[in-house]
């Protein structure tokens, strides 16, 4: 069973006046452990597609299935709860809660899920060490570099073992070195933890590291290529 | 737990703004508490003055006397009844009086006063009357035609201690009687209009002119404990079956208004302060929500439920308001307690205070009920002011909020 499956997915803005097909009839599947990059020119619908898959937005038509659940049919409150338990998010910016430390941010979702404190501590500390933040655990986001902040966000998304992690341009605000570093970490966690990643980018060098590249143009799926195939 | 930590830290993100709100809440409560307590203090001092120095807790009359104030409408028994009642354990003091309306005249002045025939010792035990004397002596000694008049009246009449004055009144058979008195002492009760309208002589002496035996028109009783008033009233009623026994609030219904109006003032202060508090909180929290639109969008996106988000905003509002409130209430109570013990001396305005019938030194106080209700009302106000900002936060849609 695919982790993510969309069927004839549409997101149309201003359907009654001058329709904008932000997502235009996309049917696509993503399997467990895939490390997929969504690319395309600005305005091609990358963010819109990820938002639909992440249950942040609802489609005009079509279906979105995550781990067998039809999230397009859920109520808003059901979707919030579903996101909490099944989907990890990394955003371009404003990922972290400014008043919490790196550790507290990374532990935030597991805490919302009501996991036992001990389990949280072990899991979050291990992951923070893995991403090289063992010395920054008690720093507030404002004291962290952009790359460090994104790594905390990745740990937060990953810690609760979601079905997959969605990242909309996670490297867009980072310098090249930090961007590669983040990508390496994501790739390693993808391999070690078996977690599915779906992220979007503009950056060709980032694209080169993806296992699968989905190209959008004007809201439609133009190419879907897998490395080594 | 995490929510408490977050909300507490969140209010310190804008230190100046939060501190300003807290200080404003604190000052508002201190000022509100203190002004309420001042009003209560003034009114209660007026109230106690009036009860303890004038009407006492319970009075006994012939029911017809209350209506007509005719000299013959007495309660019989006199001295014996007084001794009986004064010996009851609930009774702190009691006294009896004869009363008649009279014309008072000196060489230069004629006016009306109510002439009281009193029993000097028991009167003093009940109303502590002698403390008002500012010149001359209290009613003691041999000369039975001694009279005490107010200093204010004496000035109007241009008489002094030792002066001779004539009072004219009706006896019990409605004959006009004139009696000469010698001014023995002048009093100043602090309440000018009262001082100008009453005069005091011996009960026996007045009764002999009125043609009454040991009878009296009025018995005034001071209870040991205000809580016993109703049972004491019943006991008096069965002791004087034909008489009308009334408590202070039946004698002077206006006094209850003093007490309730004191409460009303306090509540008006409280409501004004709460309106200020509500606006301050609402404004601050709305700003906080708008400033954090993206962050709230992110929280909702990663799965923070609406209940928790609502709670977060409510907790922030509570912390913001309660920090200032707790300090303000403690300071306010402290100030009221302190000034309530040492008193506030307004002797500088003693003329005004006298007109009002208030002691120049008064003691701010707040009722226990009011003291308990303030924190509850502050809490409710804070909760209510949290609702709108919290709903605003909930109404954000994560996709849009994140794009802002
Ligand atoms: N709320 C909206 N109302 C109307 N049109 C919208 C709205 N949101 C997005 N669009 C349009 O939908 C299309 C797809 O937008 P989207 O943000 O998904 O593109 P993108 O590929 O993420 O672009 P970028 O690389 O700049 O982030 C664009 O033409 C955009 O103008
Ligand atoms: Mg985008």
XYZ file of C-alpha atoms and ligand atoms in Angstrom:
665
model
C 0.000 0.000 0.000
C 1.390 3.424 -0.921
C 1.902 5.906 1.911
C 0.401 8.684 -0.169
C -2.010 8.352 -3.045
C -3.796 11.153 -4.892
C -6.383 10.552 -7.600
C -7.440 13.170 -10.152
C -6.575 15.881 -7.704
C -7.583 19.462 -8.507
C -7.154 22.713 -6.683
C -8.781 25.496 -8.604
C -8.830 29.080 -7.366
C -11.479 31.522 -8.581
C -13.316 28.749 -10.368
C -16.281 31.024 -11.156
C -14.342 33.969 -12.586
C -10.856 33.473 -13.972
C -9.952 29.964 -12.813
C -6.392 29.256 -11.703
C -5.527 25.575 -11.830
C -2.991 25.498 -9.010
C -3.150 21.703 -9.047
C -4.471 20.230 -12.239
C -5.556 16.608 -12.308
C -2.669 15.000 -10.460
C -2.762 11.283 -9.733
C 0.398 10.119 -8.032
C 1.552 7.607 -5.432
C 4.463 7.648 -3.007
C 5.752 4.481 -1.442
C 7.273 3.796 1.941
C 10.954 4.912 2.196
C 10.833 7.064 -0.917
C 12.875 10.267 -0.913
C 11.014 12.420 -3.376
C 11.567 15.940 -4.553
C 8.820 18.047 -6.138
C 10.226 20.606 -8.562
C 8.857 23.148 -10.978
C 8.912 26.834 -11.730
C 7.485 29.360 -9.342
C 3.699 29.162 -9.329
C 3.653 25.645 -10.716
C 1.696 24.353 -7.732
C 4.364 22.701 -5.576
C 3.194 24.275 -2.309
C -0.425 23.719 -3.180
C 0.157 20.023 -3.849
C 2.086 19.544 -0.623
C -0.591 21.399 1.338
C -3.274 19.135 -0.107
C -1.278 16.009 0.690
C -0.549 17.324 4.178
C -4.208 17.983 4.869
C -3.593 21.694 5.347
C -5.838 22.547 2.434
C -8.793 20.785 0.869
C -8.967 19.924 -2.826
C -11.545 21.285 -5.223
C -11.957 17.791 -6.626
C -10.230 14.448 -6.339
C -8.987 12.381 -3.428
C -5.982 12.261 -1.125
C -5.253 9.060 0.760
C -2.604 8.877 3.455
C -1.839 5.408 4.808
C -5.284 4.341 3.650
C -7.124 7.334 5.195
C -9.120 9.675 2.957
C -7.992 12.998 4.365
C -9.986 15.011 1.835
C -13.133 13.752 3.518
C -12.117 14.680 7.038
C -13.465 17.577 9.062
C -11.041 20.292 10.060
C -10.639 18.960 13.576
C -10.108 15.423 12.318
C -7.420 16.719 9.991
C -5.607 18.526 12.801
C -5.569 15.325 14.782
C -4.522 13.319 11.735
C -1.662 15.683 11.023
C -0.520 15.383 14.612
C -0.337 11.603 14.483
C 0.545 10.801 10.882
C 2.376 13.639 9.163
C 5.595 15.449 9.962
C 6.037 19.020 8.719
C 9.089 21.103 7.956
C 8.377 24.572 6.624
C 10.539 27.107 4.873
C 10.508 29.374 7.920
C 8.688 29.911 11.217
C 9.104 26.292 12.085
C 9.926 26.653 15.732
C 8.215 28.028 18.773
C 10.382 30.984 19.822
C 9.796 30.613 23.559
C 10.835 26.984 23.712
C 14.383 25.599 23.602
C 15.647 23.393 20.795
C 14.960 20.326 22.909
C 11.485 21.498 23.903
C 10.665 22.267 20.273
C 11.883 18.899 19.134
C 9.837 17.188 21.844
C 6.734 19.275 21.211
C 4.791 16.894 18.992
C 5.463 13.831 21.085
C 4.280 15.846 24.055
C 1.091 16.841 22.252
C 0.609 13.162 21.524
C 0.881 12.474 25.225
C 3.872 10.127 24.975
C 5.581 9.284 28.261
C 8.285 11.764 29.256
C 10.978 9.093 29.392
C 10.306 7.842 25.883
C 10.304 11.422 24.616
C 13.595 12.206 26.278
C 15.384 9.168 24.883
C 14.050 9.554 21.376
C 14.537 13.304 21.072
C 18.016 13.312 22.572
C 19.151 10.499 20.307
C 17.886 12.312 17.230
C 19.326 15.670 18.281
C 22.699 13.980 18.695
C 22.304 12.366 15.272
C 21.752 15.735 13.617
C 24.698 17.241 15.487
C 22.761 19.453 17.925
C 23.776 17.833 21.203
C 25.371 21.118 22.331
C 22.437 23.305 21.312
C 19.602 21.515 23.100
C 18.959 24.330 25.544
C 19.263 27.161 23.067
C 16.249 29.155 21.982
C 15.541 29.315 18.214
C 16.793 32.919 18.105
C 20.183 31.654 19.232
C 20.373 29.026 16.476
C 21.511 29.432 12.866
C 18.994 28.867 10.076
C 20.446 25.429 9.363
C 20.312 24.449 13.024
C 16.712 25.602 13.239
C 15.778 23.455 10.245
C 17.512 20.471 11.778
C 15.484 20.931 14.963
C 12.378 21.066 12.802
C 13.353 17.833 11.086
C 13.899 16.150 14.458
C 10.533 17.404 15.689
C 8.822 16.063 12.564
C 10.610 12.749 12.759
C 10.547 12.079 16.496
C 6.935 10.950 16.583
C 7.502 8.482 13.714
C 4.907 9.856 11.310
C 3.885 8.083 8.095
C 5.904 10.619 6.102
C 7.505 14.028 6.331
C 6.455 16.926 4.123
C 8.926 19.733 3.613
C 8.054 22.733 1.447
C 11.342 24.315 0.368
C 13.164 23.434 3.579
C 16.468 24.747 2.239
C 15.260 27.930 0.592
C 16.512 30.122 3.425
C 19.817 28.348 3.887
C 23.263 28.919 2.464
C 24.636 26.177 0.229
C 26.630 24.440 2.921
C 23.764 24.329 5.372
C 21.423 23.233 2.615
C 23.594 20.279 1.725
C 24.096 19.458 5.344
C 20.337 19.416 5.912
C 19.779 17.292 2.838
C 22.429 14.825 3.982
C 20.751 14.531 7.344
C 17.338 14.043 5.768
C 18.755 11.416 3.426
C 20.473 9.576 6.256
C 17.343 9.577 8.412
C 15.390 8.410 5.389
C 17.695 5.435 5.101
C 18.197 4.699 8.794
C 14.651 5.260 9.977
C 12.937 4.239 6.790
C 10.918 7.421 6.831
C 9.287 8.707 3.658
C 10.258 12.237 2.653
C 8.402 14.457 0.218
C 9.945 17.882 -0.276
C 9.917 20.680 -2.789
C 12.784 22.826 -3.987
C 14.091 25.178 -6.621
C 17.676 24.202 -6.088
C 19.199 21.976 -8.764
C 21.932 20.707 -6.422
C 19.259 19.586 -3.962
C 17.339 17.927 -6.762
C 20.391 15.868 -7.609
C 20.233 14.150 -4.227
C 16.611 13.053 -4.509
C 15.727 9.455 -5.243
C 12.695 10.459 -7.249
C 11.869 13.762 -8.896
C 8.319 14.864 -9.650
C 8.146 17.873 -11.982
C 5.119 20.148 -12.051
C 4.241 22.674 -14.717
C 1.170 24.880 -14.445
C -0.291 22.628 -11.795
C 0.062 19.493 -13.879
C 2.467 16.571 -13.445
C 4.988 16.746 -16.285
C 7.764 14.292 -15.371
C 8.110 11.618 -12.751
C 11.583 10.112 -12.750
C 13.251 7.692 -10.365
C 17.000 7.343 -9.980
C 18.417 4.080 -11.060
C 15.449 3.237 -13.222
C 2.474 21.531 31.466
C 4.066 22.585 28.205
C 1.170 24.967 27.623
C 1.678 26.632 30.982
C 5.370 27.080 30.268
C 4.672 28.426 26.787
C 1.980 30.834 27.870
C 4.048 32.177 30.744
C 7.044 32.708 28.476
C 4.852 34.159 25.761
C 3.722 37.033 27.935
C 7.365 37.996 28.424
C 8.040 38.203 24.692
C 6.894 41.785 24.810
C 8.206 42.718 28.218
C 7.335 46.384 28.158
C 3.781 45.844 26.998
C 3.091 43.033 29.441
C 4.677 44.890 32.316
C 2.599 47.957 31.467
C -0.589 45.894 31.563
C 0.410 44.302 34.845
C 1.279 47.606 36.472
C -1.967 49.129 35.229
C -3.972 46.223 36.609
C -2.094 46.433 39.861
C -2.558 50.175 40.292
C -6.188 49.928 39.262
C -6.889 47.349 41.913
C -4.985 49.169 44.631
C -6.781 52.417 43.830
C -10.136 50.690 43.515
C -9.789 48.738 46.713
C -8.604 51.725 48.638
C -11.283 54.088 47.431
C -13.959 51.492 48.111
C -12.535 51.010 51.548
C -12.506 54.771 52.177
C -16.142 55.090 51.213
C -17.050 52.065 53.318
C -15.016 53.431 56.176
C -16.701 56.833 56.085
C -20.143 55.320 55.759
C -19.568 52.726 58.438
C -18.214 55.322 60.811
C -21.359 57.326 60.119
C -23.384 54.201 60.673
C -21.735 53.216 63.933
C -21.845 56.774 65.167
C -25.483 56.934 64.522
C -26.324 53.614 66.090
C -24.051 53.749 69.044
C -24.437 57.396 69.914
C -27.969 58.076 68.936
C -30.525 55.419 68.267
C -28.976 52.294 69.836
C -29.765 48.849 68.541
C -33.315 48.448 69.714
C -35.919 50.877 70.955
C -39.173 50.314 72.794
C -42.094 52.729 72.490
C -45.780 52.937 72.957
C -46.917 52.257 69.392
C -49.124 55.334 69.413
C -46.241 57.518 70.500
C -44.364 56.591 67.365
C -47.242 57.966 65.347
C -48.502 60.933 67.404
C -45.725 61.725 69.900
C -48.279 62.727 72.507
C -46.973 63.065 76.046
C -49.497 60.633 77.543
C -48.510 57.834 75.145
C -46.015 56.236 77.481
C -44.721 52.815 78.390
C -45.408 52.135 82.058
C -43.003 50.527 84.470
C -39.997 52.785 84.384
C -37.118 52.057 86.671
C -38.071 48.447 87.386
C -38.255 47.541 83.722
C -34.998 49.288 83.048
C -33.222 47.294 85.732
C -34.677 44.030 84.468
C -33.682 44.605 80.867
C -30.260 45.982 81.718
C -29.505 42.757 83.566
C -30.175 40.458 80.617
C -27.027 38.815 79.387
C -27.568 39.878 75.780
C -27.820 43.494 76.802
C -24.784 45.691 77.005
C -26.656 48.722 78.262
C -30.132 50.149 78.325
C -31.733 53.395 79.274
C -35.144 55.045 79.387
C -36.174 58.520 78.343
C -39.112 60.859 78.373
C -39.474 63.059 75.352
C -41.417 66.143 74.524
C -41.431 68.800 71.882
C -40.753 72.182 73.409
C -40.095 75.804 72.698
C -36.780 77.010 74.035
C -36.256 80.686 74.721
C -33.485 82.983 75.832
C -33.430 86.771 75.825
C -32.594 86.838 72.135
C -33.804 83.579 70.631
C -36.810 81.321 70.458
C -36.863 77.962 68.752
C -38.040 74.394 68.911
C -36.108 71.576 70.510
C -36.936 68.083 71.557
C -36.443 67.889 75.288
C -35.261 64.541 76.631
C -35.584 63.464 80.222
C -32.752 61.046 80.726
C -31.245 58.881 83.433
C -27.699 60.216 83.379
C -25.886 57.022 84.312
C -27.699 54.533 82.146
C -27.861 57.086 79.327
C -24.151 57.447 79.447
C -23.662 53.704 79.435
C -25.888 53.402 76.405
C -24.970 56.377 74.233
C -21.783 57.509 75.918
C -23.315 60.909 75.790
C -21.034 62.709 78.225
C -18.074 62.405 75.872
C -19.675 65.058 73.711
C -19.564 67.612 76.510
C -17.201 70.397 75.676
C -18.048 72.800 78.470
C -19.588 72.550 81.925
C -20.695 69.317 83.536
C -22.796 66.317 82.783
C -26.096 65.839 84.577
C -24.893 65.095 88.075
C -25.509 66.513 91.480
C -28.356 68.169 93.210
C -29.811 70.918 91.063
C -32.554 69.032 89.336
C -33.367 71.744 86.802
C -30.034 71.348 85.064
C -30.117 71.148 81.284
C -27.588 70.226 78.607
C -27.794 71.929 75.233
C -25.727 71.809 72.097
C -22.899 74.244 71.672
C -24.342 75.240 68.321
C -27.659 76.058 69.925
C -25.982 77.947 72.742
C -24.241 80.142 70.227
C -27.499 80.887 68.489
C -29.207 81.627 71.794
C -26.206 83.549 73.078
C -26.255 81.606 76.359
C -23.437 80.001 78.319
C -22.996 77.506 81.114
C -24.909 78.865 84.095
C -27.392 80.776 81.951
C -31.040 80.483 82.734
C -33.424 79.438 79.982
C -37.108 78.679 79.775
C -38.695 75.774 77.971
C -42.387 75.552 77.234
C -44.195 72.305 76.486
C -47.432 70.401 77.004
C -47.974 68.082 79.941
C -49.858 64.803 79.696
C -53.215 66.538 80.085
C -52.283 68.925 77.325
C -51.759 71.917 79.625
C -49.057 74.288 78.552
C -46.206 74.213 81.072
C -43.223 76.485 81.342
C -40.159 75.412 83.249
C -36.934 77.222 83.960
C -33.608 75.451 83.543
C -30.011 76.286 84.196
C -27.556 75.390 81.484
C -25.230 72.871 83.063
C -23.185 71.828 80.079
C -22.686 72.254 76.344
C -22.163 69.391 73.974
C -20.884 68.977 70.493
C -21.812 65.630 69.017
C -20.064 66.391 65.751
C -23.417 66.591 64.048
C -24.561 70.178 64.007
C -28.179 69.809 63.066
C -28.687 67.317 65.852
C -26.958 69.570 68.349
C -29.325 72.400 67.500
C -32.466 70.378 67.925
C -32.194 68.533 71.242
C -31.768 69.264 74.933
C -31.355 66.955 77.939
C -32.550 67.120 81.527
C -33.279 64.633 84.329
C -35.945 62.051 83.668
C -37.617 62.499 87.051
C -37.609 66.254 86.738
C -39.113 66.269 83.267
C -41.655 63.638 84.301
C -42.780 65.743 87.236
C -43.547 68.586 84.823
C -45.210 66.272 82.352
C -47.380 64.759 85.054
C -45.943 61.328 84.481
C -44.793 58.936 87.211
C -41.913 56.610 86.468
C -43.186 56.130 82.896
C -41.057 56.611 79.839
C -41.561 57.231 76.149
C -38.561 55.434 74.940
C -36.293 52.663 76.023
C -33.016 52.342 74.122
C -31.103 49.074 74.275
C -27.590 48.337 73.179
C -26.881 44.656 72.524
C -23.640 42.920 73.250
C -23.657 41.245 69.890
C -25.290 42.369 66.667
C -26.110 38.776 65.791
C -28.425 38.515 68.807
C -30.615 41.408 67.764
C -33.536 39.374 66.508
C -33.781 37.167 69.574
C -33.333 40.177 71.810
C -36.085 41.924 69.931
C -38.410 38.983 70.579
C -37.511 38.870 74.224
C -38.283 42.560 74.573
C -41.540 42.109 72.723
C -42.724 39.506 75.173
C -41.563 41.619 78.096
C -43.440 44.656 76.723
C -46.430 42.992 75.060
C -48.269 46.257 74.415
C -45.259 48.141 73.146
C -43.614 48.432 69.829
C -40.102 46.996 69.754
C -37.990 48.029 66.785
C -34.487 47.355 65.603
C -32.216 50.088 64.312
C -33.126 49.423 60.706
C -36.813 49.735 61.497
C -36.248 52.940 63.407
C -34.097 54.505 60.691
C -34.651 52.697 57.406
C -32.269 55.217 55.860
C -29.371 53.624 57.678
C -29.723 50.448 55.690
C -29.416 52.573 52.584
C -26.136 53.917 53.914
C -24.856 50.401 54.256
C -26.112 49.259 50.866
C -25.013 52.436 49.141
C -21.540 51.832 50.522
C -21.647 48.445 48.838
C -22.992 50.020 45.702
C -20.100 52.471 45.543
C -17.690 49.612 45.959
C -19.330 47.681 43.159
C -19.360 50.689 40.868
C -15.636 51.134 41.454
C -15.158 47.455 40.848
C -17.141 47.490 37.619
C -15.222 50.496 36.295
C -11.922 48.845 37.070
C -13.065 45.619 35.477
C -14.113 47.435 32.305
C -10.635 48.947 32.151
C -9.080 45.581 32.797
C -11.177 43.907 30.119
C -10.274 46.485 27.481
C -6.594 46.379 28.365
C -6.474 42.613 28.205
C -8.555 42.365 25.065
C -6.362 44.859 23.294
C -3.108 43.306 24.418
C -4.161 39.768 23.606
C -5.532 40.698 20.203
C -2.212 42.338 19.404
C -0.394 39.265 20.615
C -2.540 37.008 18.422
C -2.068 39.174 15.332
C 1.672 39.412 15.859
C 1.905 35.658 16.061
C -0.308 34.754 13.126
C 2.371 32.671 11.397
C 3.364 30.931 14.571
C -0.237 30.053 15.332
C -0.632 28.787 11.772
C 2.427 26.617 12.261
C 1.098 25.258 15.555
C -2.181 24.306 13.933
C -0.361 22.811 10.940
C 1.780 20.503 13.028
C -1.288 19.273 14.881
C -1.995 21.461 17.874
C -5.728 21.094 18.433
C -8.152 23.958 18.817
C -8.797 23.155 22.451
C -5.128 23.478 23.293
C -4.731 26.630 21.255
C -7.716 28.150 23.016
C -6.267 27.136 26.351
C -2.913 28.664 25.413
C -4.480 32.061 24.751
C -6.653 31.840 27.860
C -3.664 30.932 29.999
C -1.703 33.840 28.595
C -4.552 36.204 29.397
C -4.842 34.788 32.888
C -1.131 35.086 33.585
C -1.108 38.588 32.215
C -4.011 39.705 34.392
C -3.484 37.618 37.488
C 0.138 38.580 38.017
C -0.821 42.238 38.321
C -4.032 41.383 40.150
C -2.437 39.293 42.843
C 0.174 41.934 43.576
C -2.484 44.656 43.371
C -4.876 42.838 45.671
C -2.185 42.078 48.223
C -0.956 45.672 48.199
C -4.523 46.962 48.277
C -5.578 44.728 51.158
C -2.380 45.609 52.957
C -2.984 49.303 52.518
C -6.586 48.986 53.667
C -5.577 46.866 56.662
C -2.836 49.289 57.613
C -4.844 52.491 57.254
C -7.775 50.644 58.809
C -5.678 50.149 61.909
C -3.989 53.524 62.198
C -6.867 55.464 60.694
C -6.892 58.345 58.279
C -6.973 61.738 59.914
C -8.980 64.317 58.057
C -9.138 66.812 60.925
C -8.024 69.425 58.420
C -11.493 69.126 56.912
C -13.251 68.590 60.223
C -15.964 71.175 59.486
C -17.053 69.293 56.416
C -16.830 66.019 58.248
C -19.039 67.358 61.030
C -21.705 68.361 58.563
C -21.608 64.825 57.258
C -21.767 63.373 60.734
C -18.477 61.592 60.300
C -15.565 61.424 62.677
C -12.570 63.342 61.323
C -10.502 60.212 61.817
C -11.935 57.256 59.965
C -10.880 53.746 59.260
C -11.011 52.349 55.720
C -12.407 48.870 55.633
C -13.788 46.385 53.182
C -16.324 43.737 53.943
C -15.140 40.159 53.860
C -17.740 39.431 51.211
C -16.325 42.155 48.969
C -12.769 41.065 49.586
C -13.649 37.534 48.518
C -15.651 38.564 45.525
C -12.948 40.753 43.927
C -10.553 37.956 42.983
C -13.456 35.966 41.571
C -14.626 38.896 39.485
C -11.080 39.598 38.284
C -10.805 35.973 37.230
C -14.128 36.022 35.411
C -13.241 39.292 33.688
C -9.912 37.873 32.566
C -11.580 34.728 31.253
C -14.177 36.734 29.380
C -11.557 39.019 27.853
C -9.634 35.961 26.688
C -12.499 34.560 24.673
C -12.462 36.942 21.736
C -8.675 36.873 21.116
C -8.729 33.093 21.514
C -11.525 32.746 18.972
C -9.604 35.024 16.640
C -6.644 32.687 16.919
C -8.817 29.646 16.245
C -10.353 31.255 13.183
C -6.950 31.397 11.468
C -6.453 28.894 8.673
C -2.985 27.355 8.731
C -2.270 27.662 4.988
C -3.076 31.350 4.947
C -1.527 32.090 8.318
C 1.755 30.481 7.239
C 1.904 32.612 4.111
C 1.530 35.905 5.986
N -5.001 31.674 -2.197
C -4.809 31.711 -3.509
N -5.678 32.362 -4.299
C -5.499 32.395 -5.640
N -4.468 31.832 -6.263
C -3.563 31.173 -5.512
C -3.679 31.093 -4.107
N -2.637 30.365 -3.630
C -1.898 30.027 -4.719
N -2.450 30.511 -5.818
C -1.953 30.312 -7.175
O -1.791 28.936 -7.401
C -0.647 28.709 -8.194
C 0.273 27.726 -7.508
O 0.842 28.334 -6.365
P 1.908 27.612 -5.437
O 2.169 28.490 -4.311
O 1.435 26.242 -5.171
O 3.170 27.548 -6.387
P 4.635 27.077 -6.018
O 5.033 26.090 -7.063
O 4.712 26.666 -4.637
O 5.444 28.415 -6.255
P 6.754 28.888 -5.510
O 7.889 28.131 -6.139
O 6.837 30.327 -5.820
O 6.601 28.598 -4.066
C -0.001 30.052 -8.436
O -0.375 30.518 -9.710
C -0.579 30.927 -7.369
O -0.689 32.243 -7.832
Mg 5.773 27.318 -2.889
